[in-house]
GROMACS .gro file of N, CA and C in nm:
model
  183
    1UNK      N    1  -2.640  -0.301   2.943
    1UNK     CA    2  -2.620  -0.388   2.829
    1UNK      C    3  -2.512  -0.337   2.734
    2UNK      N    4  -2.483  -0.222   2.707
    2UNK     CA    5  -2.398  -0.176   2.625
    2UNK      C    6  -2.257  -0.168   2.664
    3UNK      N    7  -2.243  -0.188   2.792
    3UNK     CA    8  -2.097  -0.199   2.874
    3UNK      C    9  -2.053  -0.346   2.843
    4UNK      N   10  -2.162  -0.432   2.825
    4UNK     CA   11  -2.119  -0.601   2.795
    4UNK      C   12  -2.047  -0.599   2.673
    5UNK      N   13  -2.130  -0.504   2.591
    5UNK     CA   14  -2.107  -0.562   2.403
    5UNK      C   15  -1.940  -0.510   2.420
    6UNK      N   16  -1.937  -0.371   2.479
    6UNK     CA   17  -1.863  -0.277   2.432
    6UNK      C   18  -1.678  -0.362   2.552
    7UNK      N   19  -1.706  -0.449   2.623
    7UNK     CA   20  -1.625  -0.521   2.680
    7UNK      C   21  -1.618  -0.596   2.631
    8UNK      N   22  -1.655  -0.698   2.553
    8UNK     CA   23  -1.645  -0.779   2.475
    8UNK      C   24  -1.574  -0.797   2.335
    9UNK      N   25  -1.626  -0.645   2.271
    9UNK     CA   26  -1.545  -0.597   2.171
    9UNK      C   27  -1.416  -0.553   2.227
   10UNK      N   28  -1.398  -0.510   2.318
   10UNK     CA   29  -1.265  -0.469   2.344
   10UNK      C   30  -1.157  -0.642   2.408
   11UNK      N   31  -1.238  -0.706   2.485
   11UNK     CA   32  -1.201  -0.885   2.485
   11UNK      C   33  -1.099  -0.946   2.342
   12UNK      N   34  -1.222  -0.901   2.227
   12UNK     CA   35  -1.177  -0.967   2.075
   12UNK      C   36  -1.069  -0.935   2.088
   13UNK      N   37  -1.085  -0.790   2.055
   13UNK     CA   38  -0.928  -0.727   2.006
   13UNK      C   39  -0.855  -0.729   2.050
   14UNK      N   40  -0.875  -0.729   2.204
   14UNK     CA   41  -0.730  -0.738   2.273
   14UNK      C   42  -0.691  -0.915   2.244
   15UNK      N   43  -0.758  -1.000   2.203
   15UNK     CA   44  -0.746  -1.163   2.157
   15UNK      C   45  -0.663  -1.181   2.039
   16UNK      N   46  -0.705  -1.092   1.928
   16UNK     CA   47  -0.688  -1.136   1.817
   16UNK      C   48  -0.538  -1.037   1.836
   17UNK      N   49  -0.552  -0.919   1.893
   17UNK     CA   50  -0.370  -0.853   1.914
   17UNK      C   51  -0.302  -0.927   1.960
   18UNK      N   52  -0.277  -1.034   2.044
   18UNK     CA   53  -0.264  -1.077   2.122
   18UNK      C   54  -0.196  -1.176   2.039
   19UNK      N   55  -0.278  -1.259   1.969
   19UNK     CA   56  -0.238  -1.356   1.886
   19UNK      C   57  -0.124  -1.313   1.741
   20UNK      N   58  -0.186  -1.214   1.700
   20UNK     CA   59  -0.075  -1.132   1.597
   20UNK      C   60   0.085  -1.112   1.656
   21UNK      N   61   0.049  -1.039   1.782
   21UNK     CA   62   0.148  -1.049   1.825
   21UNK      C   63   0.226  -1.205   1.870
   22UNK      N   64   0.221  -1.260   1.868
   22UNK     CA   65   0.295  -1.440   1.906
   22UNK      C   66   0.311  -1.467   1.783
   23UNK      N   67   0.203  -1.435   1.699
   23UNK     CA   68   0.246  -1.494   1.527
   23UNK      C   69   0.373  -1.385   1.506
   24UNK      N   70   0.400  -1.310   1.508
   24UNK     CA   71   0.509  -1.187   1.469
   24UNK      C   72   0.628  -1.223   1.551
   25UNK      N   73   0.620  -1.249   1.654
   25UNK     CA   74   0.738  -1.271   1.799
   25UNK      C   75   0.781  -1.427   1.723
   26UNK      N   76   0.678  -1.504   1.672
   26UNK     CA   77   0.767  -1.629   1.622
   26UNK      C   78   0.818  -1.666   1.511
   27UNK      N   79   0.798  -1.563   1.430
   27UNK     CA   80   0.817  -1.531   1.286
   27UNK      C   81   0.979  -1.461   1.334
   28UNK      N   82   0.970  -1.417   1.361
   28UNK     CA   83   1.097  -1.290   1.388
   28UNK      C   84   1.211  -1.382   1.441
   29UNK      N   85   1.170  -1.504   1.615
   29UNK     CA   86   1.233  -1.609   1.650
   29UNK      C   87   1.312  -1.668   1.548
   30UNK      N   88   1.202  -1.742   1.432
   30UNK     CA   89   1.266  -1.815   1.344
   30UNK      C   90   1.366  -1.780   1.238
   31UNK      N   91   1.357  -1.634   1.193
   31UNK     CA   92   1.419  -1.586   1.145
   31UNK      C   93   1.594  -1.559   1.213
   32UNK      N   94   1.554  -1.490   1.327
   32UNK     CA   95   1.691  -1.526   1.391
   32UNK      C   96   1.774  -1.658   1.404
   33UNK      N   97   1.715  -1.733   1.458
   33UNK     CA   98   1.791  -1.874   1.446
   33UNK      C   99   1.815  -1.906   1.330
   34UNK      N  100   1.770  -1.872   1.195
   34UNK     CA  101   1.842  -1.894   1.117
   34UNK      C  102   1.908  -1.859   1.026
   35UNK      N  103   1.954  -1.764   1.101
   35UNK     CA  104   2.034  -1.622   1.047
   35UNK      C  105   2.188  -1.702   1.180
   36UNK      N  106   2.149  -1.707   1.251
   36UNK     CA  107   2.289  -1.762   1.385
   36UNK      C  108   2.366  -1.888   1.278
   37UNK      N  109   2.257  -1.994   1.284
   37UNK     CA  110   2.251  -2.099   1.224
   37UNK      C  111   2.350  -2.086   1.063
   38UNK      N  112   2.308  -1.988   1.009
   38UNK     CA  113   2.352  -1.986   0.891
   38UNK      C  114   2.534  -1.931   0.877
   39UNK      N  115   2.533  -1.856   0.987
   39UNK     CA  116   2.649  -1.766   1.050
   39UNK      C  117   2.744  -1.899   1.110
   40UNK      N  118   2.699  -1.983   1.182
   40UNK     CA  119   2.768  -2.095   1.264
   40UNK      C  120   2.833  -2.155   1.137
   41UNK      N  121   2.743  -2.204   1.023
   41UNK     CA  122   2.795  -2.305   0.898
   41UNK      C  123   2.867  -2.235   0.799
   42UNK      N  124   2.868  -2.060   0.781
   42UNK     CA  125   2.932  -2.034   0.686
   42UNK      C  126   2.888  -2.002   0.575
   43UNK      N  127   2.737  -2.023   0.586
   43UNK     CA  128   2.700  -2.025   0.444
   43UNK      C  129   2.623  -1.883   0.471
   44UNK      N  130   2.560  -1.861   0.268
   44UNK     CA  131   2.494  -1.739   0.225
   44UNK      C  132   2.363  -1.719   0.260
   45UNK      N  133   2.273  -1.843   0.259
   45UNK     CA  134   2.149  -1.854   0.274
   45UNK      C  135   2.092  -1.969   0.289
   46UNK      N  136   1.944  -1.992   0.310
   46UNK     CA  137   1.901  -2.080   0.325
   46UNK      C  138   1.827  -2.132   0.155
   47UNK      N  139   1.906  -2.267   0.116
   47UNK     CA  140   1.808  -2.325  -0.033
   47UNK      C  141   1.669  -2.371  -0.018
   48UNK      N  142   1.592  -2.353  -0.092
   48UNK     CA  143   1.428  -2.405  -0.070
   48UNK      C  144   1.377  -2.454  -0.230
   49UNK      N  145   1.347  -2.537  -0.249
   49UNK     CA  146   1.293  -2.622  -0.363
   49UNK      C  147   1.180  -2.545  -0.413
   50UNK      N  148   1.161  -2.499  -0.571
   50UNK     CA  149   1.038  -2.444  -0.571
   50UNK      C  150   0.969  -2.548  -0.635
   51UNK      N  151   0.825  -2.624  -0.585
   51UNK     CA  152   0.776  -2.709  -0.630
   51UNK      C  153   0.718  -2.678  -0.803
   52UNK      N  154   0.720  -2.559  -0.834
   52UNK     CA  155   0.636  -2.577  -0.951
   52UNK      C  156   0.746  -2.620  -1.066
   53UNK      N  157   0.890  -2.554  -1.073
   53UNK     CA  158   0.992  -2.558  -1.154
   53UNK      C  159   1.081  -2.686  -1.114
   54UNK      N  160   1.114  -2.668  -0.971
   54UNK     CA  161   1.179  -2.784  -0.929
   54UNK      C  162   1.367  -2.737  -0.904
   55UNK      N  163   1.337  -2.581  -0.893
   55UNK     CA  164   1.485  -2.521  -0.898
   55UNK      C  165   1.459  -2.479  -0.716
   56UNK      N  166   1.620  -2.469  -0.716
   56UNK     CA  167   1.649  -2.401  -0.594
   56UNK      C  168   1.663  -2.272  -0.595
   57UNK      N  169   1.606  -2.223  -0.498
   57UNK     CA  170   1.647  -2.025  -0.521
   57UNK      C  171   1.667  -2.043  -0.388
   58UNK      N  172   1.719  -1.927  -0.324
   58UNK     CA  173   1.753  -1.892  -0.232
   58UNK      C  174   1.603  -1.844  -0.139
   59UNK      N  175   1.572  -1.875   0.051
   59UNK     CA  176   1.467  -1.826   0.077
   59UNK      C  177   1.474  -1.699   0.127
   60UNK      N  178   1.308  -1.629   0.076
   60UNK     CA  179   1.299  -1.516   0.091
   60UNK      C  180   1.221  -1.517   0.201
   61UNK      N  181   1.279  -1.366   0.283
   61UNK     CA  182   1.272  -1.354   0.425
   61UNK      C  183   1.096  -1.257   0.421
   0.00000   0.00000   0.00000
């Protein structure tokens, strides 16, 4: 019985690493493309609306 729990716990983690890792690999993706993207047009950065003020700042990575 203790080989089940103790496989199981090791199941999670290797699940939830698993998933961190794809969240991180597509975070990083997106960041590149728009770093190319930004390089192709010339420009400094990407603008993003801040809803509470209603100003543009530049987005933070």
């Amino acid at each position: 019985m203790p080989q089940i729990v103790f496989f199981a716990a090791v199941g999670v983690l290797a699940y939830v690493g698993y998933r961190s890792f794809v969240r991180e690999a597509q975070r990083v993706t997106a960041k590149i493309r728009r770093t190319e993207k930004q390089a192709a047009n010339g420009t400094m950065g990407t603008l993003v609306k801040d809803p509470k003020t209603g100003e543009y700042r530049l987005a933070k990575d």
